[in-house]
mmCIF file of C-alpha atoms in Angstrom:
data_model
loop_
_atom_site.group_PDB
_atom_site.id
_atom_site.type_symbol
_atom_site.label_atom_id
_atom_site.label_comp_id
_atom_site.label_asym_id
_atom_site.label_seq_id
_atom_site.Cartn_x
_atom_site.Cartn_y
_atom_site.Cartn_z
ATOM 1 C CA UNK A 1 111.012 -160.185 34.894
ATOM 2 C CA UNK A 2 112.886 -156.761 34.183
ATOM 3 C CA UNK A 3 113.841 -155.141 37.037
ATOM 4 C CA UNK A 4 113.268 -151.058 36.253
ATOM 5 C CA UNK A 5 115.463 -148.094 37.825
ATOM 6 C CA UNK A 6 113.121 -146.966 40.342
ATOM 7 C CA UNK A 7 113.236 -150.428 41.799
ATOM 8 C CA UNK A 8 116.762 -149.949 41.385
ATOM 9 C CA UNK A 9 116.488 -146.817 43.414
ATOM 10 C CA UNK A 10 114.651 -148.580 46.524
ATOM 11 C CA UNK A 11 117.728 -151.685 45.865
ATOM 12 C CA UNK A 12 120.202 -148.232 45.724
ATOM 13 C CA UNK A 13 118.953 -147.082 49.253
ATOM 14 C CA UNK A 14 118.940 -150.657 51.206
ATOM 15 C CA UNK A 15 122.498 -151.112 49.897
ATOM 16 C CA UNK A 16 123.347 -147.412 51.528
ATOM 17 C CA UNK A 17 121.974 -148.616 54.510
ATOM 18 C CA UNK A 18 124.800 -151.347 54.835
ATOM 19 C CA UNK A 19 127.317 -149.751 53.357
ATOM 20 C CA UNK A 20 127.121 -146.700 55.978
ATOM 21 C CA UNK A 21 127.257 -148.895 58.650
ATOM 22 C CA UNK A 22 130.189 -150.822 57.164
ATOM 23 C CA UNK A 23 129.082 -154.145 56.654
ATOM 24 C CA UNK A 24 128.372 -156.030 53.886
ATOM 25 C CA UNK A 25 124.917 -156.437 52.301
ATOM 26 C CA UNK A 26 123.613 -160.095 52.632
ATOM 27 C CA UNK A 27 122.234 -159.978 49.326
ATOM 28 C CA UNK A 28 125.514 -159.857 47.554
ATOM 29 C CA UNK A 29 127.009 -162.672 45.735
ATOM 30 C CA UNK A 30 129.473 -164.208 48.668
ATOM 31 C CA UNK A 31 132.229 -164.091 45.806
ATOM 32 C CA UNK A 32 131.996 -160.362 45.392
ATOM 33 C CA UNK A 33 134.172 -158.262 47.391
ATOM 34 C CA UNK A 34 133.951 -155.103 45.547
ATOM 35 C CA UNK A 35 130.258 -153.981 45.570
ATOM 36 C CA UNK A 36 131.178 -150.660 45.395
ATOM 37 C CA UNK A 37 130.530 -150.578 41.605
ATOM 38 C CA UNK A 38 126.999 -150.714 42.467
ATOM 39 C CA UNK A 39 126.990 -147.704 43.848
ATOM 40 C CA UNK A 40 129.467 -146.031 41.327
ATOM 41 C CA UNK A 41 126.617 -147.453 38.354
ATOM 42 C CA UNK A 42 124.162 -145.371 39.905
ATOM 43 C CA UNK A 43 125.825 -142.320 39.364
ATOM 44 C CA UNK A 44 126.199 -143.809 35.173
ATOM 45 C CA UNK A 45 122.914 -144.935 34.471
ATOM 46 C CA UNK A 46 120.907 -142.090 35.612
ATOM 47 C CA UNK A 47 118.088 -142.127 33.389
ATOM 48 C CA UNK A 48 114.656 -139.489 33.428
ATOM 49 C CA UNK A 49 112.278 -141.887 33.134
ATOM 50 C CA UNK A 50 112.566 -144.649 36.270
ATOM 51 C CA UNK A 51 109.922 -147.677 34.841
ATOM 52 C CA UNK A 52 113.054 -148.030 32.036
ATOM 53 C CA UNK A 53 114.429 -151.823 32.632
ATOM 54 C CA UNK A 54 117.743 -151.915 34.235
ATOM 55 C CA UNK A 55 120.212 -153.243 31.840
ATOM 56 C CA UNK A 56 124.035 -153.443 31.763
ATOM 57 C CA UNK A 57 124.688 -155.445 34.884
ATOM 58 C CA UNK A 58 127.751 -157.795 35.758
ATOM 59 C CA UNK A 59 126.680 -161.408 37.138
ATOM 60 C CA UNK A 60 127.314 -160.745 41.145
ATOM 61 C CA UNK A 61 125.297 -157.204 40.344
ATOM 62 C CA UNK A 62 122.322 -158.763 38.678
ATOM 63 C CA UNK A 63 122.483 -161.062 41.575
ATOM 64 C CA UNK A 64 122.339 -158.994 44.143
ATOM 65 C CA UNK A 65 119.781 -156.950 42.475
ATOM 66 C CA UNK A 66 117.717 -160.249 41.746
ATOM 67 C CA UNK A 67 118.576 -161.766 45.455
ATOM 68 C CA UNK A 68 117.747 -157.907 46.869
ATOM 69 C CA UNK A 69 114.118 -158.795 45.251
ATOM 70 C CA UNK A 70 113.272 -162.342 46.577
ATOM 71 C CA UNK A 71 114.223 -162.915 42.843
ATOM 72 C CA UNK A 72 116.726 -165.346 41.514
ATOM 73 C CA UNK A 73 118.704 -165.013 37.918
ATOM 74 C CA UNK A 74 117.271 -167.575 35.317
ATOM 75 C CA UNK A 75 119.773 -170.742 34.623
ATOM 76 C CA UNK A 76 121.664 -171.415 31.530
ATOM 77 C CA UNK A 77 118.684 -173.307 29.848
ATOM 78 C CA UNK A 78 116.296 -171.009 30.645
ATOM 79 C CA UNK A 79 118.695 -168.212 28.889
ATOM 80 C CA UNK A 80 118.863 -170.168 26.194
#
């Protein structure tokens, strides 16, 4: 399933939410301790159209995106 930018947008905002209160989000990877490039990629990828797919994610961002989303990443043989 692609995940667009204005879902992106509503991920952006719940991410805020625990970042402004200084803890981190459950929805990241438990590996990843620097999150903050989420919020940096925002400030990248702006695009004017927001049903564009999201694209250009590293693995912890994709999964927090696709955790985030009730989601999960597809396996290596389903990539395949």
């Amino acid at each position: 399933h692609e995940f667009s930018f204005g879902r992106f947008e509503r991920f952006y905002s719940s991410l805020c939410t625990y970042v402004v209160k200084g803890e981190k989000p459950p929805f990241i990877h438990p590996d990843d301790d620097g999150y903050n490039a989420l919020l940096e990629f925002r400030d990248r990828r702006r695009v004017d159209d927001p049903s564009k797919p999201l694209g250009f994610l590293n693995f912890y961002d994709a999964f927090a995106v696709a955790t985030w989303a009730y989601a999960r990443l597809p396996t290596e043989k389903e990539w395949e």
